[in-house]
Every structure is written in C-alpha cells, then in structure tokens.
Coordinates of C-alpha atoms in Angstrom, one line a residue:
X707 CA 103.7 83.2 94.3
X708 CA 104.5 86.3 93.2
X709 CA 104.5 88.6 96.1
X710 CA 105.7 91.9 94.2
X711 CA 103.0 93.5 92.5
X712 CA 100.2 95.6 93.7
X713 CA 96.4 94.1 92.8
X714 CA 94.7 96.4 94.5
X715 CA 92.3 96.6 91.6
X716 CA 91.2 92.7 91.9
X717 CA 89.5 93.8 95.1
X718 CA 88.7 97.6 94.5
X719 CA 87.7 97.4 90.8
X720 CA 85.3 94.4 92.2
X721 CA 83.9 97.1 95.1
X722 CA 83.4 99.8 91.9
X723 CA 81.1 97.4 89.7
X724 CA 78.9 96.3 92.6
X725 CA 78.7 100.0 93.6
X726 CA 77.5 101.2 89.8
X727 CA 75.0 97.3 90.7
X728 CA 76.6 96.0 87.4
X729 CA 78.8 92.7 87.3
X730 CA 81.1 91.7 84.2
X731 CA 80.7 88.5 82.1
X732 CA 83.1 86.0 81.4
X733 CA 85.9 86.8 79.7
X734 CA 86.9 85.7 75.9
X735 CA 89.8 83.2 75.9
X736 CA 93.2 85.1 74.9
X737 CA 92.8 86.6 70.7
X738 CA 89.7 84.7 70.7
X739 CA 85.8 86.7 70.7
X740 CA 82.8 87.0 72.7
X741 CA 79.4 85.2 71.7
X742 CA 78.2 88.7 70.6
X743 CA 81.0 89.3 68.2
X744 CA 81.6 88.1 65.3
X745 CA 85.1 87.3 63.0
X746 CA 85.7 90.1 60.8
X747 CA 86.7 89.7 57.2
X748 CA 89.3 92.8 57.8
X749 CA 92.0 94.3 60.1
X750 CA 89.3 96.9 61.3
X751 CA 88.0 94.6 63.6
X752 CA 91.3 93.8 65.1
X753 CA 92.6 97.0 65.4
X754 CA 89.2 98.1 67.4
X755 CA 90.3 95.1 69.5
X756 CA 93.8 96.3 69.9
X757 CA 92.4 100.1 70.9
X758 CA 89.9 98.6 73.4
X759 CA 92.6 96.6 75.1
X760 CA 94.3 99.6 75.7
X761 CA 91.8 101.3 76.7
X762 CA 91.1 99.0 79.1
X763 CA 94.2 98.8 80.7
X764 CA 94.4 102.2 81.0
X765 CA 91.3 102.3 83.1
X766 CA 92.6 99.4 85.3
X767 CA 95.5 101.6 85.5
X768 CA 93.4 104.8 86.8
X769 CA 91.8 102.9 89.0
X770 CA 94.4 101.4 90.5
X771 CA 95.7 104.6 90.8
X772 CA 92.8 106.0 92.3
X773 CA 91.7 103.3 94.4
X774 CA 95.4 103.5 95.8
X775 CA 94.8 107.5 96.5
X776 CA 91.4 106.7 98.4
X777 CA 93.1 103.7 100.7
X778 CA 95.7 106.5 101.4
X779 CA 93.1 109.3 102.0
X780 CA 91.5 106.7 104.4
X781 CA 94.3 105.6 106.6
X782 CA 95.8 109.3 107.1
X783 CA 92.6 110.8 107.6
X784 CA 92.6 109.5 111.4
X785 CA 96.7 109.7 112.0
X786 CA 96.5 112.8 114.0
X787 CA 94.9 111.8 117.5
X788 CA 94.0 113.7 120.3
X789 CA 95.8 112.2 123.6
X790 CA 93.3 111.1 125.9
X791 CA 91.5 113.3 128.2
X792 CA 91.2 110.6 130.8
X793 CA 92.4 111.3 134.6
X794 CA 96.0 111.0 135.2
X795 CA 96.3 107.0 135.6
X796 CA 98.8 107.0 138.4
X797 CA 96.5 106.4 140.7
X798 CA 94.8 102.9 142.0
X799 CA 96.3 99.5 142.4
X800 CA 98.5 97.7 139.8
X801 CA 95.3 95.3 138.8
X802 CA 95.4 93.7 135.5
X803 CA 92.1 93.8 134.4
X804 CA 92.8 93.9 130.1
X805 CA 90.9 91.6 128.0
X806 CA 90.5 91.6 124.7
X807 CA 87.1 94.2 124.0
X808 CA 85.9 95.7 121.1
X809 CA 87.3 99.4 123.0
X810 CA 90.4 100.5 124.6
X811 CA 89.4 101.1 128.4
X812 CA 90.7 104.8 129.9
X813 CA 92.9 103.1 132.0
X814 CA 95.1 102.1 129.7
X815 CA 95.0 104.6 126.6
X816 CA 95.7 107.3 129.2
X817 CA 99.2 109.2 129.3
X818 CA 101.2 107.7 132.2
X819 CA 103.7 110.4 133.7
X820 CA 105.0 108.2 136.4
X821 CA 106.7 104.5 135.5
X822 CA 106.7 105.2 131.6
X823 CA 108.5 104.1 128.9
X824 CA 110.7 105.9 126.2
X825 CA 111.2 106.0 122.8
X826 CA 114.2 106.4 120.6
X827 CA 114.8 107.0 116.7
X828 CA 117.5 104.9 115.7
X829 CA 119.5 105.1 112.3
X830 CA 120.6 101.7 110.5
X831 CA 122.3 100.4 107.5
X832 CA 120.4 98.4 105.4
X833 CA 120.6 97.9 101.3
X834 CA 118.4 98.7 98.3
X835 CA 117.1 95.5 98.1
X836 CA 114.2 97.2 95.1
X837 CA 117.4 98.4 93.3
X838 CA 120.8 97.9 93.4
X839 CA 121.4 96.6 96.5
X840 CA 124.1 99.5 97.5
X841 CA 123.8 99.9 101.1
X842 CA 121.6 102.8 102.5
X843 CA 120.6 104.2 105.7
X844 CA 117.7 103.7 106.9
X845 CA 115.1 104.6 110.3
X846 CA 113.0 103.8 112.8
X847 CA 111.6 104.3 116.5
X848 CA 112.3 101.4 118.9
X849 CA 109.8 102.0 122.4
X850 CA 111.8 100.8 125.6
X851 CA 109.7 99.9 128.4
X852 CA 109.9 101.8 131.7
X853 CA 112.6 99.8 134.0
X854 CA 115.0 98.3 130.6
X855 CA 117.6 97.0 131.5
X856 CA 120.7 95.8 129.5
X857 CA 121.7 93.0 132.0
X858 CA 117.5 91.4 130.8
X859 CA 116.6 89.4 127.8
X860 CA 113.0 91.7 126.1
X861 CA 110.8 90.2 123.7
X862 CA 110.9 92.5 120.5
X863 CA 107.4 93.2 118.2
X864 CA 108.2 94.8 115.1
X865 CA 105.0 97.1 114.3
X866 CA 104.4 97.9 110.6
X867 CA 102.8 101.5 108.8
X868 CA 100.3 101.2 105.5
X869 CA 101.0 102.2 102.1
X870 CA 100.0 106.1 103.2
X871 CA 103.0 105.9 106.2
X872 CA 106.6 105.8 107.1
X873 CA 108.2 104.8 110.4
X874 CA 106.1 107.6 112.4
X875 CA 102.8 106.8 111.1
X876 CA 101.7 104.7 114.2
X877 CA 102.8 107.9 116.1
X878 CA 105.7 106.4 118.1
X879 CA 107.8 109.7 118.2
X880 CA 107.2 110.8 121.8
X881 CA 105.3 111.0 125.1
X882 CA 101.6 111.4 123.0
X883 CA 102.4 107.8 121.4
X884 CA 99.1 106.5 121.8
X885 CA 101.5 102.9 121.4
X886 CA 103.6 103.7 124.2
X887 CA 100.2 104.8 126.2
X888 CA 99.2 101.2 125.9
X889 CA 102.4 99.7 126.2
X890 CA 103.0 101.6 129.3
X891 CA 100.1 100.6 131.1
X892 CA 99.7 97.3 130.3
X893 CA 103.1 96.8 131.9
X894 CA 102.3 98.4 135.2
X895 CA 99.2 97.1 135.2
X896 CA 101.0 93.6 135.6
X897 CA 99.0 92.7 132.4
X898 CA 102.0 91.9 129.9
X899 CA 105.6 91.0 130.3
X900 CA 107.4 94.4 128.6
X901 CA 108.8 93.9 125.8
X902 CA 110.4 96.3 123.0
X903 CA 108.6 97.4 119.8
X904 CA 110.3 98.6 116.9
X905 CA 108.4 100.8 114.2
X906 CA 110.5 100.6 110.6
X907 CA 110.1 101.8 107.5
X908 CA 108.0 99.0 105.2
X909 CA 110.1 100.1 102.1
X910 CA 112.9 98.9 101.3
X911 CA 114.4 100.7 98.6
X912 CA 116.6 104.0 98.0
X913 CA 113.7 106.0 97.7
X914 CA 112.1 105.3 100.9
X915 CA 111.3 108.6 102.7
X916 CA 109.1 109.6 99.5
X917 CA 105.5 108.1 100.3
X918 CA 105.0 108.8 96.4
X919 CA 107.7 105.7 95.7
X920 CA 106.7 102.5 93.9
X921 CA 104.9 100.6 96.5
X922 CA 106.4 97.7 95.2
X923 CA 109.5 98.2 97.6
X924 CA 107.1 97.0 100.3
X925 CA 107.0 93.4 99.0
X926 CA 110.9 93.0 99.2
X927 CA 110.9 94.0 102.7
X928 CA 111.4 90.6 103.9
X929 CA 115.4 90.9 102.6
X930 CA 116.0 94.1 104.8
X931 CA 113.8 92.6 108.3
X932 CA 116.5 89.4 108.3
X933 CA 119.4 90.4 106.7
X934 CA 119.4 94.1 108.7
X935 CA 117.1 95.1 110.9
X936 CA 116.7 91.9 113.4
X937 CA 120.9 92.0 113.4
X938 CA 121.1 95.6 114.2
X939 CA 118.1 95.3 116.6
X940 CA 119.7 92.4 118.3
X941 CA 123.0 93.9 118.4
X942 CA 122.3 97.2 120.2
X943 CA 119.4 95.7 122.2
X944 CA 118.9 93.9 125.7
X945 CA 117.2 90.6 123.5
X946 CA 117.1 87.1 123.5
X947 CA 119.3 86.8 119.9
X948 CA 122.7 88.7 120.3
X949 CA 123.6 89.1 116.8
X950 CA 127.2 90.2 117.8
X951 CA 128.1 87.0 119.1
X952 CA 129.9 84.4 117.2
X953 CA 127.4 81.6 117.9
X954 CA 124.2 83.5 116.7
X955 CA 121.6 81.6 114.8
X956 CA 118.7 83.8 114.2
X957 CA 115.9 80.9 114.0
X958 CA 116.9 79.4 117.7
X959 CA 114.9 82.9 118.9
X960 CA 111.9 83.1 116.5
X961 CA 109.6 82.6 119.4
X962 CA 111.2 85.9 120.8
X963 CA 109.9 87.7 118.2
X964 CA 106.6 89.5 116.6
X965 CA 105.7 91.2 113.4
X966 CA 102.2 92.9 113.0
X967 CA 100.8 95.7 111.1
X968 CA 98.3 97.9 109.5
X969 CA 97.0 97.3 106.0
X970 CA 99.9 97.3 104.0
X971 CA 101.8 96.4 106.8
X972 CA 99.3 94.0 107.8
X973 CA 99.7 92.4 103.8
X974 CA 103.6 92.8 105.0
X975 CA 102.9 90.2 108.2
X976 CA 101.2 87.8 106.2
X977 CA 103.5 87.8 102.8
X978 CA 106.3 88.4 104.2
X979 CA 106.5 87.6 108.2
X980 CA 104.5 84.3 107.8
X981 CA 104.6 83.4 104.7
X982 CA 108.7 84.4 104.2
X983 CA 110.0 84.2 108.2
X984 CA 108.4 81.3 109.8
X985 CA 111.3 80.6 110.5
X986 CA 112.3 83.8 112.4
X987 CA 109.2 84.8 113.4
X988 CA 106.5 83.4 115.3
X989 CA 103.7 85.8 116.7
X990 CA 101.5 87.8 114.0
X991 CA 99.0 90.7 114.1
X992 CA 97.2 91.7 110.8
X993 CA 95.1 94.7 111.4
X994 CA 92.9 95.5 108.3
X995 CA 95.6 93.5 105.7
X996 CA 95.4 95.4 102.2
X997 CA 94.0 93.7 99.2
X998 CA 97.5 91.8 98.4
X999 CA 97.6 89.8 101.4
X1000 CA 97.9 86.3 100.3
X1001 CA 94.4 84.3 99.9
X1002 CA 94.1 82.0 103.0
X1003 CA 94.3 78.5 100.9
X1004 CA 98.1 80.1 99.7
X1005 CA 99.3 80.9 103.2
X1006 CA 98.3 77.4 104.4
X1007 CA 100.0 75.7 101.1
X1008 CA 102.7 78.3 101.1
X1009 CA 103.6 77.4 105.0
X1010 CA 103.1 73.8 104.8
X1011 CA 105.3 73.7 102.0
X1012 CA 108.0 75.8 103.0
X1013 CA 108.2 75.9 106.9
X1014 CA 106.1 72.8 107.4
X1015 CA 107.8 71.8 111.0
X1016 CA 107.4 75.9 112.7
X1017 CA 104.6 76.8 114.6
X1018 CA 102.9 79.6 114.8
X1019 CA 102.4 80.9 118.3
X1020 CA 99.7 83.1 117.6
X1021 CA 97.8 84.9 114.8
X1022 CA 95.3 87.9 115.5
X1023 CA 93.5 89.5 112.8
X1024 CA 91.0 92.5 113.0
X1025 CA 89.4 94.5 110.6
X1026 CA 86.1 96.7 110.5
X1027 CA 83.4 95.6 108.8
X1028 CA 82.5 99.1 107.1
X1029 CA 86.0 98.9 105.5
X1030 CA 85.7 99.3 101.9
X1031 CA 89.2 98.9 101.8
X1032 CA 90.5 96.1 103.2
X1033 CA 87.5 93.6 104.6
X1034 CA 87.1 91.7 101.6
X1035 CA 91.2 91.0 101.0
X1036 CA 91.7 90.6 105.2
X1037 CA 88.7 88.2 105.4
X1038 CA 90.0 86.3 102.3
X1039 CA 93.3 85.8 104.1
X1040 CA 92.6 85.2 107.3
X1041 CA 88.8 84.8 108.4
X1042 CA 88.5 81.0 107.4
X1043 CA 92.0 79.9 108.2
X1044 CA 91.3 77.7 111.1
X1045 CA 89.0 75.6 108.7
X1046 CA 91.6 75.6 106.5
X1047 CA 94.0 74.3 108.2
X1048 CA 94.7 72.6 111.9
X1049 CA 98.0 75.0 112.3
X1050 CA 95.5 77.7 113.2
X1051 CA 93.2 76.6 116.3
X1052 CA 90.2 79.4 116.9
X1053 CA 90.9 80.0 121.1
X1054 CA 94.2 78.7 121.1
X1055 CA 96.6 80.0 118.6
X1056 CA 94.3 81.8 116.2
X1057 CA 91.8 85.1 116.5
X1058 CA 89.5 86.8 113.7
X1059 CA 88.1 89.8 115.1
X1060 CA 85.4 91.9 113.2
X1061 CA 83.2 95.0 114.4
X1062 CA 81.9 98.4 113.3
X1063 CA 84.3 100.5 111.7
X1064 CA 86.6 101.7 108.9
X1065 CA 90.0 102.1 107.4
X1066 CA 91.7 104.0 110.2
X1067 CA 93.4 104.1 113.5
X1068 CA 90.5 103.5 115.6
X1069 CA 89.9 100.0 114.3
X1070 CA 94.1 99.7 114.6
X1071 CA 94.7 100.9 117.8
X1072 CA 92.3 98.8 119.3
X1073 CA 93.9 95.7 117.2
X1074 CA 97.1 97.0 119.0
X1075 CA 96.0 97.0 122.4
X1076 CA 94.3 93.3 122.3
X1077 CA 97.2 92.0 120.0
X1078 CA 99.5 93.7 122.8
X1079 CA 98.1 90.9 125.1
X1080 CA 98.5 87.8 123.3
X1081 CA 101.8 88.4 121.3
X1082 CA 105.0 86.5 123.5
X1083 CA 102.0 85.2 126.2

C-alpha cells in the first residue's frame, strides 16, 4: 500500500458529481476509445485526446485543491471554543457517573480550579523524515494529570490534529483546554486511571510549522512517532517504557500506549498507528478519519499480514453523519470492520459511533471524552 499520497479527490470528486446528480461512465482502457468515438485517420484526434487528458488532470488537480481548502475551512471553523459556562465543578462527591453519550455532560467539560492538571510545551529532536533526514526540532504539548508523580508508571495517548492544525489545534495550550477539562474530571471523578496525553505535530518534515506544506509529510509520520517521539517521551516521562535504560524494548509496552485523532490525524491512527505500530501501539481512536484512511478489507489484510500475533485492545471510531468530508472514507475504514474480521469484536474491543453532526470539534470532542474512557481500560 502506498500510504503517501493524498486521494482526497476519490471521495470528494465522487461527493461533487452526485451533488451536480450526474454519475461518470466507465472508463476506456489505457490509449484505447469509448463506444462513442471512433479511430481517427489522423493525429487530430490524438492530440484532442492528449489536450483533454490534461485537461482533465488539471481539474482533478483543482479540485483536490479545493476540496482540500473546504476540509480545512470545516475543521478550523469550530477551533476557537468558548469554555464552558457551567457552575464551578468542585463541588459534590467524586461519583463516576461517565458513559459513553452522544454529549459531554457539564460535569465534566467544566473548568476545574481545584485538583487539575497541567500542561507543558516540550521541544524535541526528531529528523526530516519527507526530506533529507537532517535532524530538526520539533514540538508539542504533553498534559500531566493533577497528582504526577515521577516515582509512578502513566499510561501515555498520543492525540493527533487534521490537515488544517499543528500541535495546538486540539487546544491543549492552557487552563481553557477543553482536553485537559475532560481529562481532569474524569480523573477526579474516579472514572479513569490518569494517564498523560501528548499533542505533536502530524508532519514530519522540515517545513512543519507552515500548515501550507505538502501534506504528504503526514504519511511518513510513523518514522518520527517510533524513532523520536515515544523515546523522548519515555525518557523525560514517569512511563511504563524508560527509553534511557539499557534494557529498553519498545514493543514489551505497547499496551501502555494510545494513538487517536481527528481526520487527518484520524487517517494518521489507522495508516500509520495500526496499520504501521501494532507493534507499539495498542489502543486507537479515529474521529472523523479523512478520505486516505485505509479501506477496512486493507487494514484487516494489512494487520493480519504484518502484525498477525498483536492484539488490538481497543478501536473507537466516530464520525457525524452530516459530514461531507469524511463519513464516506471513515465508514469505509472502519464501520464494517467487525464483519470483517474477528480481531475487531463490536462490545468488546471494537466501537463505531455515528450521530448528527459535521466536520468539527463538536463531533471530536465528544469522540474524545468517550474514547477517554475506554483507551488503557
């Protein structure tokens, strides 16, 4: 499979001709013609041929580019949120009462000033791994639950941005993180273990901080997550693996670990996290997965042929179905998966979770707060 390149048009093109309620033939095997055509006697009707090829791909190429544009104009549109106006949620008993719902209850998307968390920005050397592969400095925010403690062992979910983002998108930055609102009162709630959640950077090539950059660095991110950022992570971190030690093997700890993400970054958990590092990896959350994500039939061959002995601890997917988008590519992936294949078990090991909604963060902090619950359970 060739995970680096960006089809958004296989799925968006498709959405344009069903919206104009027309629907393309079949097409003419390669330098041969359609039924309507016939074999001219001259190079004129091979040079039209050559000019409507380019034509066309010049099209595709707009509205790729275009398509791209709206899936960005989507996701940012919701980025900035209001905190929530909810009473202070210090007070009432520790009862854990989350469940996975279809809406994120006061209680716990409410600011907690007392017992909270923190976050940090951390700075790490990675490589250009879409260029040269000269090192590079890289960043991200890593949320620390209220109480850490370096003498513990934590858990550690590495949350992914879309194709619009960067290692802020999901708005872990400061005491307003709607993440670290949920993170902070599941934990006090008694409702989840804490654990630590690192937001990164999904591209992984020089030319990161520009969100104009060729979004194919996002499909070699898999090089920079193993070779970098777990080590680094695991090195400066209260976790399971301890990178710094001399008997470290990465895959003895994969059940320590979690990768999820929103639509690009969702693609990014299913390429790359399941399809790449079963091995070091074993919880995943796709919310809204772009229109890359691997068909389900090529996960299930793609995992049984490369990582056929790993399990997967659990896989939750989400996506609105008002999401012209994404629901088409995130139900190809994922919705039929545990009829696919008996690695996924619907109740067990496996969720597909559809409602009302769009491309934005209501539909993805929502898929945060219920995956928040089943990741490291």
């Amino acid at each position: 499979m060739n995970g680096k390149k960006f089809a958004v048009s296989l799925l968006l093109t498709t959405l344009l001709l069903a919206a104009a309620g027309c629907q393309s033939g079949p097409k003419p095997a390669e330098g041969g013609l359609s039924n309507s055509e016939s074999s001219p006697e001259s190079t004129e009707g091979t040079d039209s041929q050559g000019q409507e090829k380019a034509e066309g791909e010049s099209m595709q190429d707009n509205t790729q580019e275009d398509m791209i544009a709206e899936a960005i104009r989507q996701e940012t549109a919701s980025m900035e949120q209001e905190a929530d106006p909810s009473p202070d949620p210090q007070t009432g008993e520790r009862t854990p009462t989350a469940e996975i719902s279809e809406v994120i209850p006061p209680k716990y998307s409410a600011q907690r000033f007392q017992e909270a968390g923190s976050i940090e920005k951390i700075s790490y050397i990675t490589h250009d791994y879409f260029g040269d592969g000269s090192e590079i400095e890289k960043y991200a925010n890593v949320y620390l639950p209220y109480g850490y403690d370096e003498e513990k062992q934590y858990n550690v979910l590495y949350l992914m941005h879309g194709i619009g983002g960067d290692e802020n998108e999901w708005g872990m930055t400061g005491n307003g993180s709607k993440v670290k609102h949920i993170m902070d009162n599941l934990i006090y709630n008694g409702d989840i273990e804490p654990f630590i959640v690192v937001t990164p950077n999904g591209r992984s090539g020089a030319d990161f901080a520009n969100k104009s950059s060729d979004y194919n660095a996002f499909y070699v991110f898999g090089q920079e997550l193993r070779n970098d950022l777990i080590p680094y992570i695991e090195s400066n971190y209260a976790t399971y693996g301890r990178s710094d030690e001399d008997d470290y093997d990465m895959k003895a700890y994969r059940e320590h670990r979690a990768m999820a993400g929103l639509s690009m970054g969702g693609m990014q958990t299913i390429n790359i996290g399941m399809c790449e590092c079963l091995d070091i990896i074993s919880y995943f959350g796709a919310f809204s997965a772009a229109p890359t994500s691997y068909a389900g039939a090529d996960i299930v061959k793609t995992i049984d042929e490369v990582f056929p002995d790993e399990d997967i601890k659990y896989f939750y997917n989400i996506c609105g179905i008002n999401d012209t988008i994404a629901y088409q590519s995130s139900s190809a992936a994922a919705k039929e998966l545990s009829q696919l294949s008996d690695r996924f078990v619907d109740g067990e090991n496996y969720m597909w979770q559809e409602l009302s909604g769009g491309h934005d963060f209501n539909i993805w902090y929502l898929g945060f707060y219920n995956f928040a619950q089943k990741v490291f359970e």
